[in-house]
PDB file of C-alpha atoms in Angstrom:
ATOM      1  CA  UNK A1344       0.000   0.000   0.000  1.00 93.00           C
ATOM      2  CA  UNK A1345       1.329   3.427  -1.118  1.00 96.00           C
ATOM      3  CA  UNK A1346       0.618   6.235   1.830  1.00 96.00           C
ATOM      4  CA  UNK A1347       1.232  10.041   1.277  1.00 95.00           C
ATOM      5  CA  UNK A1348      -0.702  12.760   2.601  1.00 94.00           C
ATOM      6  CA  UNK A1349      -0.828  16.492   2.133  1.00 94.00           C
ATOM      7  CA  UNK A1350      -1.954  19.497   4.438  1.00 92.00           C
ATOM      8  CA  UNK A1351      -5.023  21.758   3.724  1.00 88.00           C
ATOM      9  CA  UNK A1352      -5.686  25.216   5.680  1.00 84.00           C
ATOM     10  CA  UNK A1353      -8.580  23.192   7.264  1.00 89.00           C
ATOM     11  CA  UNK A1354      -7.703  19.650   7.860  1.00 94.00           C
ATOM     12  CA  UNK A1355      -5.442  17.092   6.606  1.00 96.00           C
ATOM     13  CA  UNK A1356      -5.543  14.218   3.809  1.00 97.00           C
ATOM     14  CA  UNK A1357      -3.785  11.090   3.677  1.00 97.00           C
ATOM     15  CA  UNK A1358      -4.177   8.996   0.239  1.00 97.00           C
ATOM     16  CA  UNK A1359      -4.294   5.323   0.714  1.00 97.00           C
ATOM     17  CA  UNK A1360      -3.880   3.093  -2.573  1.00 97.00           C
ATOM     18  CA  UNK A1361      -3.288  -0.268  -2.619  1.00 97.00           C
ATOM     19  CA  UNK A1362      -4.447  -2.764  -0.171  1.00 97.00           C
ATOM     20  CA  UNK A1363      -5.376  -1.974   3.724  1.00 97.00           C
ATOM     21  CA  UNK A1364      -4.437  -5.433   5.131  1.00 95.00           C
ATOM     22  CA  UNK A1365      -2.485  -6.767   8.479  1.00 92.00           C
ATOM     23  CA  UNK A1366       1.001  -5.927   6.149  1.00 93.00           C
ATOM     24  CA  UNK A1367      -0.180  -1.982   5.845  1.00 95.00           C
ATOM     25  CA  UNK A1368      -2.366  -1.280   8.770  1.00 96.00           C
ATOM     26  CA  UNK A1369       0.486  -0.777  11.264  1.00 96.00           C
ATOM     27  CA  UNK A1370       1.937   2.025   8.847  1.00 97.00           C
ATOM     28  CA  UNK A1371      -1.242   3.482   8.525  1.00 97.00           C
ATOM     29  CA  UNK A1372      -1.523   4.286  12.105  1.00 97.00           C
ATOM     30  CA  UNK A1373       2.013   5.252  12.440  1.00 97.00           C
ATOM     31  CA  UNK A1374       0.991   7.929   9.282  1.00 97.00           C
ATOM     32  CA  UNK A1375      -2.029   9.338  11.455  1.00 97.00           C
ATOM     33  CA  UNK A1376       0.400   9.385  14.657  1.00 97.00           C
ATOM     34  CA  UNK A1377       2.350  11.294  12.813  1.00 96.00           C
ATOM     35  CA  UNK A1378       0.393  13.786  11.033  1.00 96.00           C
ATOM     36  CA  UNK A1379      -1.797  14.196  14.395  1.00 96.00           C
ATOM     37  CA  UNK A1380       1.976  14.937  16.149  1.00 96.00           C
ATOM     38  CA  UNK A1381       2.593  17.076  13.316  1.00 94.00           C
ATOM     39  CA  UNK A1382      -0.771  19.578  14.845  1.00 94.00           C
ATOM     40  CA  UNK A1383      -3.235  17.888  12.245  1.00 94.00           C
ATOM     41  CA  UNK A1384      -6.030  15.925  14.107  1.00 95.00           C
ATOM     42  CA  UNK A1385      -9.172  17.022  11.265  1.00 96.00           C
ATOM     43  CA  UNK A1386      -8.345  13.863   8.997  1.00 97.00           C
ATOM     44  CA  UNK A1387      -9.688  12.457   5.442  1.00 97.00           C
ATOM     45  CA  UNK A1388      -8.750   9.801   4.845  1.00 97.00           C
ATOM     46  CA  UNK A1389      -8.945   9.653   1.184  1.00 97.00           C
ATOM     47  CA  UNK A1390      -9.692   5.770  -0.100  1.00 98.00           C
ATOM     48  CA  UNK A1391     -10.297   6.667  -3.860  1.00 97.00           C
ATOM     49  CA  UNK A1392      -7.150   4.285  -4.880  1.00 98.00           C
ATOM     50  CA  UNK A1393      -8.181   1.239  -1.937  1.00 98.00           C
ATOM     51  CA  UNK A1394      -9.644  -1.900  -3.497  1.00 96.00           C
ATOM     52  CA  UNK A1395      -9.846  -4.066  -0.743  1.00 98.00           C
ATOM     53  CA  UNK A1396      -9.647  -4.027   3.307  1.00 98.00           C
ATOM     54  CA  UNK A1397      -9.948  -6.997   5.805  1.00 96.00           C
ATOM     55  CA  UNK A1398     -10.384  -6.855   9.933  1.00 95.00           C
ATOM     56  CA  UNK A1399      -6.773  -5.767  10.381  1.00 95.00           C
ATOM     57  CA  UNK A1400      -7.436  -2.686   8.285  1.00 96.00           C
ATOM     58  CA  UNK A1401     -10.658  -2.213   9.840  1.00 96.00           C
ATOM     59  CA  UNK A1402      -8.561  -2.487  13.210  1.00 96.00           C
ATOM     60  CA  UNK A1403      -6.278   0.065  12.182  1.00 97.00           C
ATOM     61  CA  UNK A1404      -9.391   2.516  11.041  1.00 97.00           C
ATOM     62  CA  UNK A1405     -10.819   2.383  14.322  1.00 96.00           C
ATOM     63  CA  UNK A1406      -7.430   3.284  15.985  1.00 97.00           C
ATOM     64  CA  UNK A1407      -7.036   5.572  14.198  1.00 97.00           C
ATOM     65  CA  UNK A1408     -10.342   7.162  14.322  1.00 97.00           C
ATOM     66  CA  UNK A1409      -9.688   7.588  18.526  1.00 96.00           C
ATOM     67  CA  UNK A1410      -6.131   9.092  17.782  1.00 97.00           C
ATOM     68  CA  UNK A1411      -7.579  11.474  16.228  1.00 97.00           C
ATOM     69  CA  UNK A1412     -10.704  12.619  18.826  1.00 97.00           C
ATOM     70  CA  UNK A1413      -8.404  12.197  21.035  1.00 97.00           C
ATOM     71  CA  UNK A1414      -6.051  14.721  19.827  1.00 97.00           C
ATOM     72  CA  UNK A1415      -9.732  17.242  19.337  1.00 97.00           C
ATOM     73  CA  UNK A1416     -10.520  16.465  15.996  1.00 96.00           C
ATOM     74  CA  UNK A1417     -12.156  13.815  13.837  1.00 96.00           C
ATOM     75  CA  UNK A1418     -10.911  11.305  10.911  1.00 97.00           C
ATOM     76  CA  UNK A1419     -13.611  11.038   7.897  1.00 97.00           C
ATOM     77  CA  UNK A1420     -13.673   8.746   4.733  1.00 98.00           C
ATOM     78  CA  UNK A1421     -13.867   9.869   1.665  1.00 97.00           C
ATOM     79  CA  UNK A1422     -14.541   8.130  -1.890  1.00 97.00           C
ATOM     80  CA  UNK A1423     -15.012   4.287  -0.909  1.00 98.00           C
ATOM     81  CA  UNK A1424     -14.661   1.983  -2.957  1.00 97.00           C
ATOM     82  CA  UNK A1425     -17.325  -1.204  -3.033  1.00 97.00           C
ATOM     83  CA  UNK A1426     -15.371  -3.862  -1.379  1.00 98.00           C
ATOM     84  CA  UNK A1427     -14.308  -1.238   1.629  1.00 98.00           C
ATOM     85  CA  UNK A1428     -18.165  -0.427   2.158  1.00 97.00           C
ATOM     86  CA  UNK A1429     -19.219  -4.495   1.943  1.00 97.00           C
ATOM     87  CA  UNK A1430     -16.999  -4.532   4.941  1.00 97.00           C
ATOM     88  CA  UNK A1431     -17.767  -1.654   6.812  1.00 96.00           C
ATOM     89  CA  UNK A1432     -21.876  -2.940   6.149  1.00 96.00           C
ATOM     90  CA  UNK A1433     -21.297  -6.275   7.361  1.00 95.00           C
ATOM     91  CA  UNK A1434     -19.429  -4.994  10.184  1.00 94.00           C
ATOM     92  CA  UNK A1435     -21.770  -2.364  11.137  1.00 93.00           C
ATOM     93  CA  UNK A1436     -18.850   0.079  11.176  1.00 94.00           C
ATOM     94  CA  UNK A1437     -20.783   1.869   8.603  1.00 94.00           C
ATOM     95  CA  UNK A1438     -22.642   4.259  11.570  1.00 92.00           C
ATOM     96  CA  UNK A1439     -19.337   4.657  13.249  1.00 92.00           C
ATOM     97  CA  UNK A1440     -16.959   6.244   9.887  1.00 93.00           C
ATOM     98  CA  UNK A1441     -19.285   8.173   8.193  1.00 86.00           C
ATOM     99  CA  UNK A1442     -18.043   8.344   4.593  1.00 92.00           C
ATOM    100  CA  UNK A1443     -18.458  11.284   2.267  1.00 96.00           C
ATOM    101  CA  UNK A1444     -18.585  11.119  -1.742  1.00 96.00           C
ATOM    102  CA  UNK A1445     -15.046  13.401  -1.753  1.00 94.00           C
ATOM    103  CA  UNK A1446     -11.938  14.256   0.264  1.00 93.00           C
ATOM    104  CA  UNK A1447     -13.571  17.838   0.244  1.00 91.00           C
ATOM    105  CA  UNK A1448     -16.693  17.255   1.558  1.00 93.00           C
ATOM    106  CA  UNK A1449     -15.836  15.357   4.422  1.00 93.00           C
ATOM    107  CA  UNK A1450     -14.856  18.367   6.317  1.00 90.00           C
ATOM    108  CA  UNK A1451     -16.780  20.499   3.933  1.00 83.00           C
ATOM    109  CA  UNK A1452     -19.912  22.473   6.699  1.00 71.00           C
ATOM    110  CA  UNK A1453     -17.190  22.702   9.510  1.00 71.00           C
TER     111      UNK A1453
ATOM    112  CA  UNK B   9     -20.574 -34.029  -8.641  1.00 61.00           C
ATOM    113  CA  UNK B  10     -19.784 -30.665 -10.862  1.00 78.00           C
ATOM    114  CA  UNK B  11     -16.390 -30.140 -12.289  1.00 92.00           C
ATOM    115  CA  UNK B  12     -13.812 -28.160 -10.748  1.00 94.00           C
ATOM    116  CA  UNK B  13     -13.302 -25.541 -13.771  1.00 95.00           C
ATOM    117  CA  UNK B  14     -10.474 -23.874 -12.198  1.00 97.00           C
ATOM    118  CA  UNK B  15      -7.741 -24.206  -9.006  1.00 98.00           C
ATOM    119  CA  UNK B  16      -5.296 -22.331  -7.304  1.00 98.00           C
ATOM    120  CA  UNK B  17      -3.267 -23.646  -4.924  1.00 98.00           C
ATOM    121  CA  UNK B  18       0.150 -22.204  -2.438  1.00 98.00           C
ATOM    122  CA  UNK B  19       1.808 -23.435   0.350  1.00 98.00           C
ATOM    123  CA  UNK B  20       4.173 -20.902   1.808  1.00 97.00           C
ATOM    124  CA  UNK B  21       5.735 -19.947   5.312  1.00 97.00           C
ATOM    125  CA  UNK B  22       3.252 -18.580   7.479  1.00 97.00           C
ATOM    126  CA  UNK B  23       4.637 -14.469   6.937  1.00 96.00           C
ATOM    127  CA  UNK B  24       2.916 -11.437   5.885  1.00 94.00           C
ATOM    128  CA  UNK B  25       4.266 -11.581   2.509  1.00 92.00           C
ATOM    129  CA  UNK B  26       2.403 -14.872   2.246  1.00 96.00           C
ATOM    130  CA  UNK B  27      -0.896 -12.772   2.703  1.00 96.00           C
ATOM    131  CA  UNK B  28       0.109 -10.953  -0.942  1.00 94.00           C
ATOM    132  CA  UNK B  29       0.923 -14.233  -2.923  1.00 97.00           C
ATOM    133  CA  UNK B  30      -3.209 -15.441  -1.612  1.00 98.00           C
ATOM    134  CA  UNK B  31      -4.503 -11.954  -3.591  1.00 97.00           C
ATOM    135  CA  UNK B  32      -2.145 -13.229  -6.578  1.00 97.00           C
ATOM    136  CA  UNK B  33      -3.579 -17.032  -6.553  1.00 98.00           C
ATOM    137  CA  UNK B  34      -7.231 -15.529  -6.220  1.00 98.00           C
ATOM    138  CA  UNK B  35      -6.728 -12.937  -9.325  1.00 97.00           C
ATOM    139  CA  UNK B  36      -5.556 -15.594 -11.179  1.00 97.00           C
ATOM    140  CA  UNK B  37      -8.412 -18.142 -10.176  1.00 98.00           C
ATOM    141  CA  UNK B  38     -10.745 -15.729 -11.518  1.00 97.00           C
ATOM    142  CA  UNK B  39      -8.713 -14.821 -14.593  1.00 97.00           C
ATOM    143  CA  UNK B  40      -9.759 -18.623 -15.359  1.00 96.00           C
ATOM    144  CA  UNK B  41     -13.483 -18.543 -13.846  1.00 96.00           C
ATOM    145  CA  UNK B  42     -14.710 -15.689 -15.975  1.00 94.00           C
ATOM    146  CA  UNK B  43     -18.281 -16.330 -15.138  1.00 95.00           C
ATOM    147  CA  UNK B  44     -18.111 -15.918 -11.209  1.00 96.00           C
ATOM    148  CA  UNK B  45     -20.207 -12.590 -10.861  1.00 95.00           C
ATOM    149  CA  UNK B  46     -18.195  -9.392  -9.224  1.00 94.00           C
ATOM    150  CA  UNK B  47     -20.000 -10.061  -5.772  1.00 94.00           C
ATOM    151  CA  UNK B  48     -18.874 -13.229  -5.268  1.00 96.00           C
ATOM    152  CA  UNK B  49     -15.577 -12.412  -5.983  1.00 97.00           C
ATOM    153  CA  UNK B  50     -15.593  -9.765  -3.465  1.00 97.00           C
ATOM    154  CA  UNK B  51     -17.233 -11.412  -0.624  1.00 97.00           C
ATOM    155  CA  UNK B  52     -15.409 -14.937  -1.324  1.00 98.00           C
ATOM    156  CA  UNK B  53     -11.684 -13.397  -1.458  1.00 98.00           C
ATOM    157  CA  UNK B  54     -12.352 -11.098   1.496  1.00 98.00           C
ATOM    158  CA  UNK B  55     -13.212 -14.576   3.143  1.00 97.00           C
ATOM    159  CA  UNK B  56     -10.173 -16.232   2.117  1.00 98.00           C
ATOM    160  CA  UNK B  57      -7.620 -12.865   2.760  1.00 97.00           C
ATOM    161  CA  UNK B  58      -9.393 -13.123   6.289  1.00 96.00           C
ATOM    162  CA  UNK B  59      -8.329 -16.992   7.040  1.00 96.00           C
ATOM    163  CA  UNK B  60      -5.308 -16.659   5.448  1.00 97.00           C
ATOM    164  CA  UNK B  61      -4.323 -13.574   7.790  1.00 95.00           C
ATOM    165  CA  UNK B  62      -5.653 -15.445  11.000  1.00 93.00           C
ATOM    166  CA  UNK B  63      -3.287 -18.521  10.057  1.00 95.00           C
ATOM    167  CA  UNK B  64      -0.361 -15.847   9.814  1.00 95.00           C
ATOM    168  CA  UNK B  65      -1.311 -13.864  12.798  1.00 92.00           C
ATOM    169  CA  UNK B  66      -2.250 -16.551  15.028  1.00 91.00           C
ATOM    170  CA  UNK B  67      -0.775 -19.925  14.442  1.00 91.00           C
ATOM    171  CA  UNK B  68       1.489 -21.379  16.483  1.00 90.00           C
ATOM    172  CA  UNK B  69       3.755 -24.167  15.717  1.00 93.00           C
ATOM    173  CA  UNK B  70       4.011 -27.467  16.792  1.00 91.00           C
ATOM    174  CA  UNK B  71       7.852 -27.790  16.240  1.00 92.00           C
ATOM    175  CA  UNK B  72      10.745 -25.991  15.529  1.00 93.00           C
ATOM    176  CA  UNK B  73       9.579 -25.844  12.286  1.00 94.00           C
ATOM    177  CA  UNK B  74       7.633 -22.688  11.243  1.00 95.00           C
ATOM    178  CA  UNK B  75       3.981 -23.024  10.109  1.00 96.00           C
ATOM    179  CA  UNK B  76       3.331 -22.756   6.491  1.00 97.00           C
ATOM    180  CA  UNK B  77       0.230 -21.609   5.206  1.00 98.00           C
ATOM    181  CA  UNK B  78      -1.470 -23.515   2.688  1.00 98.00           C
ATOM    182  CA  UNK B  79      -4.485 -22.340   0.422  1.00 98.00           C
ATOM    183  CA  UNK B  80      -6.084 -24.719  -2.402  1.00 98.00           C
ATOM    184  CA  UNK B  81      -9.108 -22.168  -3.973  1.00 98.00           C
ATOM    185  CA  UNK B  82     -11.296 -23.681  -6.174  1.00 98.00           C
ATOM    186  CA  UNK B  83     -14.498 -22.998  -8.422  1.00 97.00           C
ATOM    187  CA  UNK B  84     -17.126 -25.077 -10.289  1.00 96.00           C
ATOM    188  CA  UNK B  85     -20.235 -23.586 -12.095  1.00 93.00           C
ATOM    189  CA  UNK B  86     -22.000 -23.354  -8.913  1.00 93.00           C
ATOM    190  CA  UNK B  87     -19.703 -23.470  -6.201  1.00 96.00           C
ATOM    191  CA  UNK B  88     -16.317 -21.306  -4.622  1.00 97.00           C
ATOM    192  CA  UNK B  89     -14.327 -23.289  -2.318  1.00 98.00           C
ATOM    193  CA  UNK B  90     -11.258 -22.985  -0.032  1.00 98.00           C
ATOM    194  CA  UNK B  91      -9.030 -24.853   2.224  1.00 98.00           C
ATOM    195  CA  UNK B  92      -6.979 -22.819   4.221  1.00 97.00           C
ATOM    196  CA  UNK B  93      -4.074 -24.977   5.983  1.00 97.00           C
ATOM    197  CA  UNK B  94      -1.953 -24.252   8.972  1.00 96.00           C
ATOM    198  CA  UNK B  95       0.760 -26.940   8.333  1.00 97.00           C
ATOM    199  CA  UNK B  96       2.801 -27.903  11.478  1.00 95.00           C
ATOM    200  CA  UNK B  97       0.310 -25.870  13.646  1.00 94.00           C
ATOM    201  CA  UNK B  98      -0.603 -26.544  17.180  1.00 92.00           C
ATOM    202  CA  UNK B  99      -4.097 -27.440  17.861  1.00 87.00           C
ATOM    203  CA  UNK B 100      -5.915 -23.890  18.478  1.00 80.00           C
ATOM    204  CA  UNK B 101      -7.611 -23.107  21.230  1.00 71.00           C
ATOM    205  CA  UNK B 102     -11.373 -23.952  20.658  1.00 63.00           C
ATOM    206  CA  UNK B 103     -13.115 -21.210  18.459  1.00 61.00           C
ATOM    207  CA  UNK B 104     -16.437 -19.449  19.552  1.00 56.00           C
ATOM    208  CA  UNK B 105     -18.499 -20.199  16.894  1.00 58.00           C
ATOM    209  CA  UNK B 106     -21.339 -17.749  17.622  1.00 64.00           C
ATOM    210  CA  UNK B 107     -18.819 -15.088  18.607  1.00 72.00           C
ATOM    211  CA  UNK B 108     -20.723 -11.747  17.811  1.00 78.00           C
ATOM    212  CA  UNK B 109     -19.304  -9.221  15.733  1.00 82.00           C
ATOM    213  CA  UNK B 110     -17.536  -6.732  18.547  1.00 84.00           C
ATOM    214  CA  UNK B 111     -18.876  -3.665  18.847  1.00 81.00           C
ATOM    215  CA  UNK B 112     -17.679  -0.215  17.601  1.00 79.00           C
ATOM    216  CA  UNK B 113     -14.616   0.745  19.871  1.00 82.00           C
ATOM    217  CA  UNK B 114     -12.635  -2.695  19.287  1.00 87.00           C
ATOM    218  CA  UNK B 115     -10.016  -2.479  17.127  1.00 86.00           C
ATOM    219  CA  UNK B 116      -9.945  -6.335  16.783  1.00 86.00           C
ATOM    220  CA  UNK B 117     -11.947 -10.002  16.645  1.00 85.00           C
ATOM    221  CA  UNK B 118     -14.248  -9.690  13.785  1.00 90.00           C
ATOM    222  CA  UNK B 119     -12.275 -11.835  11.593  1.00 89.00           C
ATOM    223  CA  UNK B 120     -14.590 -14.714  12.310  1.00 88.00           C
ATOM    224  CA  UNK B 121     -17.639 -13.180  12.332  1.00 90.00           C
ATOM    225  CA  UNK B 122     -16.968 -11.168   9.497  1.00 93.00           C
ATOM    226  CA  UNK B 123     -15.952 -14.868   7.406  1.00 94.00           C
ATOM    227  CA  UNK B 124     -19.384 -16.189   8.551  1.00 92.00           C
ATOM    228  CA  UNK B 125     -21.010 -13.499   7.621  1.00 93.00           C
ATOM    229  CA  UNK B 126     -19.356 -13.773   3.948  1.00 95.00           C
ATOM    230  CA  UNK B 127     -19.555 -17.251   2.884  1.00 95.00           C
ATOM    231  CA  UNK B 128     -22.110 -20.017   3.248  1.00 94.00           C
ATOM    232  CA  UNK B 129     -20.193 -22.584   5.618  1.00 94.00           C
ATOM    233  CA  UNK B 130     -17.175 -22.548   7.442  1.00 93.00           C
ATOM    234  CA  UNK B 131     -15.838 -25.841   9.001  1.00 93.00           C
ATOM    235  CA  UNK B 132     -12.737 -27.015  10.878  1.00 92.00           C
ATOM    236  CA  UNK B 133     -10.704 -29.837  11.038  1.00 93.00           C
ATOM    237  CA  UNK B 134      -7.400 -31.325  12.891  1.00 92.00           C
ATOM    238  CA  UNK B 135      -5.233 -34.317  10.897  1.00 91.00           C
ATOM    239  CA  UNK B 136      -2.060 -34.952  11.261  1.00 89.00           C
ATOM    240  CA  UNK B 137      -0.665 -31.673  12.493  1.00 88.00           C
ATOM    241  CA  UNK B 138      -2.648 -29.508  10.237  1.00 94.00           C
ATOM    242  CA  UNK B 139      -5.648 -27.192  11.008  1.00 94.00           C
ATOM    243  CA  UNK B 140      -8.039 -26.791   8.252  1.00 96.00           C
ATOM    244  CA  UNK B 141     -10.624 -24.549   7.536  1.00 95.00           C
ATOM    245  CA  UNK B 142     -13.127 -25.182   4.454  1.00 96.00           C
ATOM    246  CA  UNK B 143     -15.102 -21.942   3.315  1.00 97.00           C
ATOM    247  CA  UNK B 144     -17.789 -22.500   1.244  1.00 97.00           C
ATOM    248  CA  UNK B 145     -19.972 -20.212  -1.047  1.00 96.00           C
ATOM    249  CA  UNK B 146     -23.092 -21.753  -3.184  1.00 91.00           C
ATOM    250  CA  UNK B 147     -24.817 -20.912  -5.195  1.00 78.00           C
ATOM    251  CA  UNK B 148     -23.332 -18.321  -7.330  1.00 79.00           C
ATOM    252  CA  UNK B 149     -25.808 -14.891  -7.931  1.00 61.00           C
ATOM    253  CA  UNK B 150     -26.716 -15.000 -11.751  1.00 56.00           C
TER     254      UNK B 150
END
């Protein structure tokens, strides 16, 4: 899985492509430690380019979901591909990450 | 009983990179089983990725030898099957077979449920030093 984010004036967005599976979900959350450390704790995560994600990844969402409330702000998903939402249905993680149709709408009325 | 119309089979140390060698072996089973409808794909190889990665994470071996991961993936015109293989594994400790899904502050167990939820039987056997699930999904969607 290929990681990269970037910093808006109003919250930052990390770019996941590839696969979000045990091998990639530790450096996921060491990319939202970091960018939370870095002052950043409004988060997209942007899943445009991520075609598949199993419990591990799912894990590692969650984790990183309280990293960033607990640092004051909030981690949103943006642009989810079908096999991601299958799992986030079945898991009934769809009512806990909200997903929005963009990277800029997720933070896009506050 | 129907034909198998395509296989895929690996048997590989138990390691991460093991995990990316199962997406390979599933690509390729359904570069040969054209007619298994997107769905199934998605639900049966999130199934598989998930047994796989609980063999890896989880298994313990029985030796010195490390625990290799075996997965033989198969489809006929109405059924997708898998045998996912701890070789050399200890016996696990029993599994909770109605375990619920966790709810939404854990940041782990819904492997199993989420495999139950994906496939249409799941079974488990012990032989000769080997743990063995068997995922089964019938019948295909038209």
């Amino acid at each position: 899985m290929d990681l990269s984010y970037k910093v808006n004036d109003s919250y930052a967005e990390i770019s996941a492509a590839g696969r979000l599976n045990m091998v990639s979900a530790p450096k996921l959350r060491e990319m939202v430690a970091e960018v939370v450390a870095a002052g950043s704790a409004r988060i997209v995560l942007n899943l445009e380019e991520t075609a598949f994600m199993d419990s591990s990844g799912l894990g590692a969402l969650i984790g990183c979901l309280k990293a960033a409330r607990q640092a004051g702000g909030d981690l949103r998903i943006a642009a989810v591909q079908p096999q991601v939402q299958m799992v986030l249905g079945l898991t009934s993680m769809d009512k806990v990450l909200t997903s929005y149709p963009s990277a800029a709408e997720a933070f896009g009325n506050d | 009983m129907t034909d198998v119309l395509a296989r895929r089979t690996l048997r590989q140390t138990a390691e991460p990179a093991a995990i990316d060698a199962v997406h390979e072996e599933l690509d390729g089973l359904w570069d040969d089983a054209s007619f298994v409808p997107e769905l199934d794909r998605m639900t049966f190889a999130t199934a598989v990725i998930e047994a796989a990665s609980n063999v890896v994470q989880h298994a313990v071996p029985e030796t010195a030898t490390p625990v290799e991961l075996g997965v033989d993936i198969s489809a006929t015109s109405v059924r997708l099957e898998a045998l996912v293989s701890a070789f050399g594994a200890a016996c696990p400790d029993p599994l909770d077979g109605d375990a619920p899904m966790p709810d939404g502050e854990a940041e782990s167990g819904r492997g199993l449920a989420l495999i139950r939820a994906l496939v249409t039987t799941v079974t488990f056997k012990r032989q000769d030093g080997t743990n063995t699930w068997t995922l089964s999904k019938s019948p295909l969607h038209d």
